[in-house]
Short mmCIF file of C-alpha atoms and ligand atoms in Angstrom, two decimals:
data_model
loop_
_atom_site.label_atom_id
_atom_site.label_comp_id
_atom_site.label_asym_id
_atom_site.label_seq_id
_atom_site.Cartn_x
_atom_site.Cartn_y
_atom_site.Cartn_z
CA MET V 407 0.00 0.00 0.00
CA GLU V 408 1.25 3.46 -0.85
CA LEU V 409 2.17 5.53 2.23
CA HIS V 410 -0.44 8.25 1.78
CA GLU V 411 -3.10 5.63 1.28
CA ALA V 412 -2.07 3.90 4.53
CA ILE V 413 -2.21 7.25 6.36
CA ARG V 414 -5.67 7.90 4.94
CA ARG V 415 -7.01 4.39 5.61
CA ARG V 416 -5.58 3.93 9.14
CA ARG V 417 -8.30 3.59 11.76
CA ASP V 418 -8.49 2.94 15.46
CA VAL V 419 -10.12 -0.51 15.57
CA ARG V 420 -12.36 -1.86 18.33
CA ALA V 421 -15.23 -3.85 16.81
CA GLU V 422 -13.78 -5.11 13.52
CA PHE V 423 -11.30 -7.73 14.79
CA THR V 424 -12.08 -11.15 13.27
CA GLY V 425 -11.03 -13.24 16.28
CA GLY V 426 -8.06 -14.61 14.30
CA ARG V 427 -4.46 -13.97 15.33
CA VAL V 428 -1.63 -12.24 13.48
CA ASP V 429 1.27 -14.64 12.82
CA ARG V 430 4.62 -14.13 14.46
CA ALA V 431 6.54 -13.23 11.27
CA THR V 432 4.04 -10.49 10.40
CA LEU V 433 4.03 -9.17 13.96
CA THR V 434 7.83 -9.07 13.88
CA ARG V 435 7.68 -6.91 10.72
CA LEU V 436 5.36 -4.49 12.53
CA LEU V 437 7.67 -4.36 15.54
CA ALA V 438 10.64 -3.75 13.23
CA ALA V 439 8.75 -0.82 11.71
CA ALA V 440 8.17 0.54 15.22
CA HIS V 441 11.83 0.08 16.11
CA ALA V 442 12.85 2.06 12.98
CA ALA V 443 11.21 5.22 14.35
CA PRO V 444 13.18 8.41 15.06
CA SER V 445 14.00 8.98 18.73
CA VAL V 446 15.55 11.79 20.74
CA GLY V 447 19.34 11.37 20.87
CA HIS V 448 18.82 8.03 19.03
CA SER V 449 17.91 6.71 22.48
CA GLN V 450 15.24 4.21 21.24
CA PRO V 451 13.59 4.38 24.68
CA TRP V 452 10.82 1.86 23.91
CA ASP V 453 10.15 -1.79 24.79
CA PHE V 454 7.38 -3.89 23.29
CA HIS V 455 5.69 -6.51 25.48
CA VAL V 456 3.71 -8.99 23.40
CA ILE V 457 0.77 -10.59 25.23
CA ARG V 458 -1.02 -13.49 23.53
CA ASP V 459 -2.20 -15.64 26.46
CA PRO V 460 -6.03 -15.43 26.35
CA ALA V 461 -6.29 -15.48 30.16
CA ARG V 462 -3.91 -12.51 30.44
CA LEU V 463 -5.73 -10.63 27.70
CA ALA V 464 -9.02 -11.23 29.54
CA ALA V 465 -7.53 -10.04 32.83
CA PHE V 466 -6.39 -6.77 31.28
CA ARG V 467 -9.74 -6.39 29.47
CA ASP V 468 -11.58 -6.74 32.82
CA HIS V 469 -9.49 -3.94 34.34
CA VAL V 470 -10.21 -1.72 31.32
CA LEU V 471 -13.95 -2.37 31.47
CA ASP V 472 -13.95 -1.32 35.15
CA ARG V 473 -12.24 1.97 34.20
CA ARG V 474 -14.74 2.42 31.36
CA ALA V 475 -17.62 2.02 33.84
CA GLU V 476 -16.09 4.68 36.11
CA PHE V 477 -15.74 7.09 33.20
CA ALA V 478 -19.35 6.43 32.12
CA ALA V 479 -20.67 7.00 35.63
CA ALA V 480 -19.01 10.44 35.76
CA LEU V 481 -20.61 11.68 32.51
CA PRO V 482 -23.59 14.06 32.41
CA PRO V 483 -26.75 12.27 31.14
CA GLY V 484 -26.56 13.61 27.55
CA ARG V 485 -22.98 12.53 27.06
CA ARG V 486 -23.68 9.24 28.84
CA ARG V 487 -26.34 8.36 26.25
CA VAL V 488 -23.88 8.97 23.41
CA PHE V 489 -21.05 7.12 25.17
CA ASP V 490 -22.96 3.99 26.24
CA PRO V 491 -22.96 2.21 22.85
CA ILE V 492 -19.31 3.13 22.08
CA ARG V 493 -16.79 0.30 22.34
CA ILE V 494 -13.45 1.42 23.73
CA GLU V 495 -11.41 -1.77 23.32
CA GLY V 496 -10.95 -4.99 21.37
CA ILE V 497 -8.38 -6.54 23.69
CA VAL V 498 -9.44 -10.19 23.59
CA ALA V 499 -10.85 -10.23 20.04
CA ALA V 500 -7.58 -8.83 18.62
CA GLY V 501 -5.72 -11.91 19.88
CA THR V 502 -2.52 -9.92 20.48
CA GLY V 503 -1.73 -7.08 22.86
CA VAL V 504 1.40 -5.02 22.43
CA ALA V 505 2.10 -2.99 25.56
CA VAL V 506 4.64 -0.26 24.89
CA THR V 507 6.82 1.01 27.72
CA TYR V 508 9.16 3.99 28.00
CA ASP V 509 12.56 3.68 29.68
CA PRO V 510 14.13 7.11 30.38
CA ARG V 511 17.47 5.43 31.22
CA ARG V 512 17.90 4.25 27.63
CA GLY V 513 20.64 6.19 25.89
CA GLY V 514 22.55 7.00 29.07
CA GLU V 515 22.73 10.09 31.22
CA HIS V 516 23.21 12.70 28.50
CA VAL V 517 20.49 12.11 25.94
CA LEU V 518 21.17 14.52 23.11
CA GLY V 519 18.11 16.76 22.67
CA ARG V 520 16.22 15.81 25.85
CA ALA V 521 18.00 18.07 28.33
CA THR V 522 15.43 20.88 28.21
CA ILE V 523 12.33 18.95 27.10
CA ALA V 524 11.70 15.70 28.99
CA ASP V 525 8.61 15.00 26.87
CA THR V 526 10.86 14.24 23.89
CA GLY V 527 11.31 10.77 25.44
CA PRO V 528 7.61 9.75 25.46
CA LEU V 529 7.16 11.60 22.13
CA SER V 530 9.75 9.23 20.62
CA VAL V 531 7.73 6.26 21.85
CA ALA V 532 4.59 7.74 20.25
CA LEU V 533 6.42 7.84 16.91
CA ALA V 534 7.29 4.15 17.24
CA ILE V 535 3.62 3.42 17.89
CA GLN V 536 2.56 5.40 14.83
CA ASN V 537 5.08 3.48 12.69
CA LEU V 538 3.60 0.19 13.91
CA TRP V 539 0.07 1.47 13.29
CA LEU V 540 0.79 2.51 9.69
CA ALA V 541 2.74 -0.68 8.95
CA ALA V 542 -0.20 -2.72 10.26
CA THR V 543 -2.59 -0.73 8.04
CA ALA V 544 -0.35 -1.37 5.03
CA GLU V 545 -0.53 -5.12 5.81
CA GLY V 546 -4.34 -5.02 6.05
CA LEU V 547 -4.29 -5.45 9.85
CA GLY V 548 -6.04 -3.44 12.56
CA VAL V 549 -4.68 -1.62 15.61
CA GLY V 550 -6.62 -0.17 18.52
CA TRP V 551 -4.96 2.00 21.16
CA VAL V 552 -6.40 1.47 24.65
CA SER V 553 -5.72 4.00 27.39
CA PHE V 554 -8.55 3.19 29.83
CA TYR V 555 -6.19 1.74 32.47
CA GLU V 556 -4.37 2.73 35.61
CA GLU V 557 -0.69 3.13 34.83
CA GLY V 558 0.28 1.31 38.06
CA PHE V 559 -1.96 -1.63 37.19
CA LEU V 560 -0.34 -2.07 33.78
CA ALA V 561 3.16 -1.68 35.24
CA ASP V 562 2.45 -4.51 37.73
CA PHE V 563 0.80 -6.58 35.00
CA LEU V 564 3.94 -6.29 32.85
CA GLY V 565 6.36 -6.59 35.75
CA VAL V 566 8.02 -3.22 35.13
CA ALA V 567 8.85 -0.61 37.75
CA ALA V 568 9.77 3.10 37.88
CA PRO V 569 11.40 4.80 36.11
CA VAL V 570 9.97 2.59 33.33
CA ARG V 571 6.45 3.71 32.37
CA PRO V 572 3.80 1.88 30.36
CA LEU V 573 2.60 4.35 27.70
CA ALA V 574 0.20 2.32 25.58
CA TRP V 575 -1.68 -0.91 25.06
CA LEU V 576 -2.18 -1.72 21.39
CA CYS V 577 -4.68 -4.34 20.23
CA VAL V 578 -3.25 -5.81 17.03
CA GLY V 579 -5.05 -8.30 14.83
CA PRO V 580 -6.77 -9.29 11.59
CA VAL V 581 -9.88 -7.27 10.74
CA THR V 582 -12.94 -7.72 8.57
CA HIS V 583 -12.42 -4.18 7.22
CA LEU V 584 -11.30 -0.72 8.28
CA ALA V 585 -14.12 1.80 8.74
CA ASP V 586 -14.22 4.86 6.46
CA ARG V 587 -14.64 7.28 9.35
CA PRO V 588 -13.47 7.32 13.00
CA ASP V 589 -15.82 5.44 15.35
CA LEU V 590 -16.19 8.52 17.53
CA GLU V 591 -17.46 10.54 14.56
CA ARG V 592 -19.89 7.80 13.53
CA ALA V 593 -21.18 7.54 17.10
CA GLY V 594 -21.70 11.31 17.37
CA TRP V 595 -19.14 11.73 20.18
CA ARG V 596 -16.91 14.22 18.38
CA ARG V 597 -16.40 15.49 14.85
CA GLY V 598 -12.94 15.92 13.37
CA LEU V 599 -11.67 19.43 12.65
CA PRO V 600 -11.02 20.70 9.13
CA LEU V 601 -7.35 21.19 8.28
CA ASP V 602 -7.59 24.97 7.91
CA GLU V 603 -8.67 25.31 11.58
CA VAL V 604 -5.39 23.86 12.80
CA VAL V 605 -2.87 25.27 10.31
CA HIS V 606 -1.53 28.73 11.20
CA TRP V 607 0.42 30.28 8.32
CA ASP V 608 2.96 33.01 9.16
C1 FMN K 2061 -3.09 8.30 22.96
C2 FMN K 2061 -4.35 7.66 22.43
C3 FMN K 2061 -5.17 6.97 23.32
C4 FMN K 2061 -6.35 6.37 22.87
N1 FMN K 2061 -7.12 5.64 23.74
C5 FMN K 2061 -8.23 5.01 23.28
C6 FMN K 2061 -9.00 4.17 24.14
O1 FMN K 2061 -8.70 3.96 25.31
N2 FMN K 2061 -10.09 3.57 23.63
C7 FMN K 2061 -10.47 3.76 22.33
O2 FMN K 2061 -11.48 3.18 21.92
N3 FMN K 2061 -9.74 4.53 21.49
C8 FMN K 2061 -8.64 5.14 21.93
N4 FMN K 2061 -7.89 5.90 21.07
C9 FMN K 2061 -8.32 6.05 19.66
C10 FMN K 2061 -8.94 7.40 19.35
O3 FMN K 2061 -10.25 7.46 19.89
C11 FMN K 2061 -8.98 7.55 17.82
O4 FMN K 2061 -7.66 7.61 17.35
C12 FMN K 2061 -9.72 8.80 17.38
O5 FMN K 2061 -11.08 8.71 17.73
C13 FMN K 2061 -9.62 9.02 15.87
O6 FMN K 2061 -10.06 7.88 15.17
P1 FMN K 2061 -9.10 7.13 14.12
O7 FMN K 2061 -7.86 6.73 14.85
O8 FMN K 2061 -9.90 5.95 13.64
O9 FMN K 2061 -8.80 8.12 13.03
C14 FMN K 2061 -6.72 6.49 21.51
C15 FMN K 2061 -5.87 7.17 20.61
C16 FMN K 2061 -4.70 7.74 21.07
C17 FMN K 2061 -3.80 8.44 20.08
#
């Protein structure tokens, strides 16, 4: 798939996973794409934890559904009605979870470019995630980013400790199709902005 087409077709997937599982060679290609991302000071501060055990996927899914229920309970009634039918995860159906962690120690004490802006570390990890997401789209696979979790819960789940931080859980798997529009637009939660509202010339 041509790059611009992959960028245009990429979607956050929750409901369209087939229940099948991506094979190891394909997943390794996606992880290699992630690992090719730019990073501050060439620190490559990411680690990818691949979770395929159905019982572990279900355990993480249960935690996420609890957090979803808390979020729903805090919404005003109008927003609650819009939110209720929205799926926010496809953790078990995807068959594979890739939890991405950030290690600020990677690259040593003097990370070139991070001295004044600590966020450049997590930003580098976000670029790796986007690489994986686009590579998956190009291979006809789906990715869904799940952030409805307590950071401490996911750290314990993965067996990592400070200063390492879990930054993302990605559901990765075969899909029936990729939707034309973001789920949140189709559900009436939020419309996307036109380009000219976010570009500020001169
Ligand atoms: C940092 C981040 C966290 C996200 N967390 C969730 C999440 O917990 N659950 C979910 O359903 N989607 C999540 N998403 C997906 C967004 O809702 C989605 O990207 C957005 O609605 C635009 O849709 P699109 O990705 O299909 O273009 C997350 C996306 C990002 C970048």
